[in-house]
Amino acid sequence: MKRGLSLHEAEKAFRGFGCSHYLMGREDLELLTVYKNLAISSEQETEWTKASFRELAATLDQASTPAADLWWKHASATTHAESIGQIEVLRELYRVSSAILHKVPDGDCIMCAENILARGFVELKRGVVFLACSLGDPALATGFLHLARAFAGKYTGADHQRLEQAMVRAETIHSMIVT
């Protein structure tokens, strides 16, 4: 059995596993057990997730961030924003997403579109578009949809079916949020 964790070690572990209990448990179930025994509040975990989000947003803003890393950093930032569930975080995600639109390699743009549009059954209403609506900012939700379409429109990869699925998903989500 692993020894106990300090609060600092717990934060490092939590953030190191993408602020995800699932990922921590998948990689190190014993660590997750020790971590859970600390009974860290969800408020504390939200603060740690916000700190990770801010670091990712700052990285996306940096000109020195390799273009090939932008899509996966965007994916992590999007996941964190969804987890945090606060409008100011969604607005910051929108800002940095807009800022990287012309920096992401054209072949990776589809993944940024998919980050915004979320994966899984659209009927579950998951992702930043639906979250923006539920937090009372339909204009931000529409902005995210336009941004997803812009990313998809830049895609130059050979997977035309993937592109078509993203565009159909964007239209489906649009019809769900305007009614």
mmCIF file of C-alpha atoms in Angstrom:
data_model
loop_
_atom_site.group_PDB
_atom_site.id
_atom_site.type_symbol
_atom_site.label_atom_id
_atom_site.label_comp_id
_atom_site.label_asym_id
_atom_site.label_seq_id
_atom_site.Cartn_x
_atom_site.Cartn_y
_atom_site.Cartn_z
ATOM 1 C CA MET A 1 0.000 0.000 0.000
ATOM 2 C CA LYS A 2 1.238 3.464 -0.865
ATOM 3 C CA ARG A 3 1.973 5.817 1.996
ATOM 4 C CA GLY A 4 -0.333 8.733 2.635
ATOM 5 C CA LEU A 5 -0.223 11.782 0.411
ATOM 6 C CA SER A 6 0.300 15.373 1.443
ATOM 7 C CA LEU A 7 -2.148 17.895 0.010
ATOM 8 C CA HIS A 8 0.570 19.103 -2.376
ATOM 9 C CA GLU A 9 1.246 15.531 -3.543
ATOM 10 C CA ALA A 10 -2.485 14.947 -3.948
ATOM 11 C CA GLU A 11 -2.790 18.055 -6.123
ATOM 12 C CA LYS A 12 0.172 16.977 -8.223
ATOM 13 C CA ALA A 13 -1.345 13.512 -8.695
ATOM 14 C CA PHE A 14 -4.810 14.860 -9.517
ATOM 15 C CA ARG A 15 -3.503 17.375 -12.028
ATOM 16 C CA GLY A 16 -1.010 14.857 -13.405
ATOM 17 C CA PHE A 17 -3.886 12.602 -14.360
ATOM 18 C CA GLY A 18 -5.740 15.371 -16.196
ATOM 19 C CA CYS A 19 -7.913 16.244 -13.176
ATOM 20 C CA SER A 20 -9.673 12.922 -13.637
ATOM 21 C CA HIS A 21 -10.409 10.262 -11.028
ATOM 22 C CA TYR A 22 -11.096 7.869 -13.886
ATOM 23 C CA LEU A 23 -7.656 8.345 -15.439
ATOM 24 C CA MET A 24 -5.950 8.102 -12.061
ATOM 25 C CA GLY A 25 -7.769 4.871 -11.281
ATOM 26 C CA ARG A 26 -7.115 3.412 -14.709
ATOM 27 C CA GLU A 27 -3.383 3.994 -14.351
ATOM 28 C CA ASP A 28 -2.909 3.496 -10.598
ATOM 29 C CA LEU A 29 -5.863 2.149 -8.642
ATOM 30 C CA GLU A 30 -3.854 2.068 -5.424
ATOM 31 C CA LEU A 31 -3.019 5.772 -5.800
ATOM 32 C CA LEU A 32 -6.689 6.565 -6.397
ATOM 33 C CA THR A 33 -7.619 4.709 -3.203
ATOM 34 C CA VAL A 34 -5.072 6.660 -1.151
ATOM 35 C CA TYR A 35 -6.183 9.898 -2.856
ATOM 36 C CA LYS A 36 -9.872 9.217 -2.142
ATOM 37 C CA ASN A 37 -9.082 8.547 1.531
ATOM 38 C CA LEU A 38 -7.996 12.187 1.803
ATOM 39 C CA ALA A 39 -11.629 13.204 1.197
ATOM 40 C CA ILE A 40 -10.615 16.254 -0.827
ATOM 41 C CA SER A 41 -13.600 18.497 -1.446
ATOM 42 C CA SER A 42 -15.023 18.960 -4.907
ATOM 43 C CA GLU A 43 -14.446 22.693 -4.428
ATOM 44 C CA GLN A 44 -10.708 22.078 -3.966
ATOM 45 C CA GLU A 45 -10.611 19.833 -7.027
ATOM 46 C CA THR A 46 -12.415 22.530 -9.023
ATOM 47 C CA GLU A 47 -9.747 25.034 -7.986
ATOM 48 C CA TRP A 48 -7.015 22.642 -9.106
ATOM 49 C CA THR A 49 -8.847 22.047 -12.379
ATOM 50 C CA LYS A 50 -9.147 25.818 -12.889
ATOM 51 C CA ALA A 51 -5.399 26.169 -12.325
ATOM 52 C CA SER A 52 -4.759 23.472 -14.933
ATOM 53 C CA PHE A 53 -7.185 25.167 -17.313
ATOM 54 C CA ARG A 54 -5.446 28.536 -16.868
ATOM 55 C CA GLU A 55 -2.070 26.922 -17.583
ATOM 56 C CA LEU A 56 -3.429 25.286 -20.739
ATOM 57 C CA ALA A 57 -5.035 28.548 -21.879
ATOM 58 C CA ALA A 58 -1.731 30.365 -21.349
ATOM 59 C CA THR A 59 0.083 27.678 -23.329
ATOM 60 C CA LEU A 60 -2.423 28.009 -26.177
ATOM 61 C CA ASP A 61 -1.733 31.759 -26.190
ATOM 62 C CA GLN A 62 2.036 31.331 -26.442
ATOM 63 C CA ALA A 63 3.552 31.704 -29.891
ATOM 64 C CA SER A 64 6.221 29.204 -28.858
ATOM 65 C CA THR A 65 3.727 26.346 -28.423
ATOM 66 C CA PRO A 66 4.352 23.869 -31.256
ATOM 67 C CA ALA A 67 1.471 23.909 -33.735
ATOM 68 C CA ALA A 68 1.285 20.104 -33.603
ATOM 69 C CA ASP A 69 0.468 20.314 -29.865
ATOM 70 C CA LEU A 70 -2.399 22.764 -30.184
ATOM 71 C CA TRP A 71 -5.223 20.287 -30.844
ATOM 72 C CA TRP A 72 -4.516 18.072 -27.830
ATOM 73 C CA LYS A 73 -3.927 21.025 -25.510
ATOM 74 C CA HIS A 74 -7.236 22.410 -26.792
ATOM 75 C CA ALA A 75 -8.870 19.050 -26.060
ATOM 76 C CA SER A 76 -7.577 19.114 -22.476
ATOM 77 C CA ALA A 77 -8.667 22.727 -21.991
ATOM 78 C CA THR A 78 -12.119 21.890 -23.347
ATOM 79 C CA THR A 79 -12.472 18.907 -21.024
ATOM 80 C CA HIS A 80 -11.434 21.046 -18.055
ATOM 81 C CA ALA A 81 -13.853 23.829 -19.032
ATOM 82 C CA GLU A 82 -16.708 21.323 -19.189
ATOM 83 C CA SER A 83 -15.755 19.922 -15.804
ATOM 84 C CA ILE A 84 -15.540 23.368 -14.189
ATOM 85 C CA GLY A 85 -18.873 24.441 -15.679
ATOM 86 C CA GLN A 86 -18.508 28.189 -15.222
ATOM 87 C CA ILE A 87 -19.360 30.821 -17.818
ATOM 88 C CA GLU A 88 -16.156 32.832 -17.385
ATOM 89 C CA VAL A 89 -14.120 29.696 -18.071
ATOM 90 C CA LEU A 90 -16.186 28.982 -21.196
ATOM 91 C CA ARG A 91 -15.604 32.552 -22.382
ATOM 92 C CA GLU A 92 -11.863 32.115 -21.913
ATOM 93 C CA LEU A 93 -12.005 28.815 -23.799
ATOM 94 C CA TYR A 94 -13.807 30.569 -26.635
ATOM 95 C CA ARG A 95 -11.172 33.310 -26.676
ATOM 96 C CA VAL A 96 -8.219 30.927 -26.849
ATOM 97 C CA SER A 97 -10.023 28.689 -29.344
ATOM 98 C CA SER A 98 -10.516 31.701 -31.614
ATOM 99 C CA ALA A 99 -6.874 32.673 -31.161
ATOM 100 C CA ILE A 100 -5.571 29.282 -32.315
ATOM 101 C CA LEU A 101 -7.935 28.867 -35.277
ATOM 102 C CA HIS A 102 -5.313 29.977 -37.785
ATOM 103 C CA LYS A 103 -2.401 28.344 -35.954
ATOM 104 C CA VAL A 104 -3.687 24.760 -35.815
ATOM 105 C CA PRO A 105 -2.387 22.672 -38.714
ATOM 106 C CA ASP A 106 -5.164 22.157 -41.260
ATOM 107 C CA GLY A 107 -5.025 18.383 -40.798
ATOM 108 C CA ASP A 108 -5.652 18.753 -37.047
ATOM 109 C CA CYS A 109 -8.534 21.216 -37.319
ATOM 110 C CA ILE A 110 -11.159 18.481 -37.344
ATOM 111 C CA MET A 111 -10.107 17.462 -33.844
ATOM 112 C CA CYS A 112 -10.588 21.010 -32.554
ATOM 113 C CA ALA A 113 -14.043 21.050 -34.146
ATOM 114 C CA GLU A 114 -14.833 17.749 -32.452
ATOM 115 C CA ASN A 115 -13.566 19.087 -29.105
ATOM 116 C CA ILE A 116 -16.110 21.893 -29.338
ATOM 117 C CA LEU A 117 -18.933 19.717 -30.611
ATOM 118 C CA ALA A 118 -18.261 16.956 -28.048
ATOM 119 C CA ARG A 119 -18.483 13.267 -28.697
ATOM 120 C CA GLY A 120 -21.145 10.709 -27.853
ATOM 121 C CA PHE A 121 -24.858 10.911 -28.343
ATOM 122 C CA VAL A 122 -25.904 14.464 -29.171
ATOM 123 C CA GLU A 123 -29.201 13.817 -27.378
ATOM 124 C CA LEU A 124 -27.275 13.823 -24.077
ATOM 125 C CA LYS A 125 -26.588 17.531 -24.670
ATOM 126 C CA ARG A 126 -22.979 17.406 -23.543
ATOM 127 C CA GLY A 127 -20.158 19.726 -24.438
ATOM 128 C CA VAL A 128 -19.374 23.417 -24.331
ATOM 129 C CA VAL A 129 -22.182 24.465 -26.685
ATOM 130 C CA PHE A 130 -24.925 23.000 -24.518
ATOM 131 C CA LEU A 131 -23.136 24.093 -21.347
ATOM 132 C CA ALA A 132 -23.049 27.704 -22.565
ATOM 133 C CA CYS A 133 -26.803 27.507 -23.200
ATOM 134 C CA SER A 134 -27.512 26.023 -19.787
ATOM 135 C CA LEU A 135 -25.449 28.790 -18.173
ATOM 136 C CA GLY A 136 -27.596 31.410 -19.887
ATOM 137 C CA ASP A 137 -25.346 32.515 -22.748
ATOM 138 C CA PRO A 138 -26.908 31.371 -26.043
ATOM 139 C CA ALA A 139 -24.730 33.843 -27.965
ATOM 140 C CA LEU A 140 -21.612 32.085 -26.664
ATOM 141 C CA ALA A 141 -23.126 28.725 -27.628
ATOM 142 C CA THR A 142 -23.721 30.016 -31.143
ATOM 143 C CA GLY A 143 -20.203 31.438 -31.204
ATOM 144 C CA PHE A 144 -18.798 28.006 -30.341
ATOM 145 C CA LEU A 145 -20.832 26.485 -33.179
ATOM 146 C CA HIS A 146 -19.463 29.033 -35.650
ATOM 147 C CA LEU A 147 -15.978 28.320 -34.382
ATOM 148 C CA ALA A 148 -16.455 24.552 -34.758
ATOM 149 C CA ARG A 149 -17.600 25.087 -38.343
ATOM 150 C CA ALA A 150 -14.580 27.338 -38.977
ATOM 151 C CA PHE A 151 -12.198 24.665 -37.679
ATOM 152 C CA ALA A 152 -13.949 22.019 -39.773
ATOM 153 C CA GLY A 153 -13.823 24.300 -42.807
ATOM 154 C CA LYS A 154 -10.019 24.440 -42.540
ATOM 155 C CA TYR A 155 -9.659 20.658 -42.407
ATOM 156 C CA THR A 156 -7.625 19.307 -45.307
ATOM 157 C CA GLY A 157 -7.350 15.674 -44.261
ATOM 158 C CA ALA A 158 -8.487 12.717 -46.298
ATOM 159 C CA ASP A 159 -11.205 11.577 -43.892
ATOM 160 C CA HIS A 160 -14.170 13.181 -45.631
ATOM 161 C CA GLN A 161 -16.631 11.068 -43.641
ATOM 162 C CA ARG A 162 -15.269 12.477 -40.389
ATOM 163 C CA LEU A 163 -15.632 16.005 -41.738
ATOM 164 C CA GLU A 164 -19.188 15.317 -42.875
ATOM 165 C CA GLN A 165 -20.070 13.871 -39.456
ATOM 166 C CA ALA A 166 -18.735 16.986 -37.732
ATOM 167 C CA MET A 167 -20.727 19.279 -40.008
ATOM 168 C CA VAL A 168 -23.922 17.260 -39.535
ATOM 169 C CA ARG A 169 -23.338 17.254 -35.779
ATOM 170 C CA ALA A 170 -22.932 21.046 -35.812
ATOM 171 C CA GLU A 171 -26.202 21.430 -37.706
ATOM 172 C CA THR A 172 -28.000 19.033 -35.367
ATOM 173 C CA ILE A 173 -26.741 20.900 -32.303
ATOM 174 C CA HIS A 174 -27.707 24.206 -33.885
ATOM 175 C CA SER A 175 -31.251 22.980 -34.466
ATOM 176 C CA MET A 176 -31.432 21.775 -30.854
ATOM 177 C CA ILE A 177 -30.339 25.066 -29.316
ATOM 178 C CA VAL A 178 -32.431 27.429 -31.433
ATOM 179 C CA THR A 179 -35.736 25.695 -30.698
#
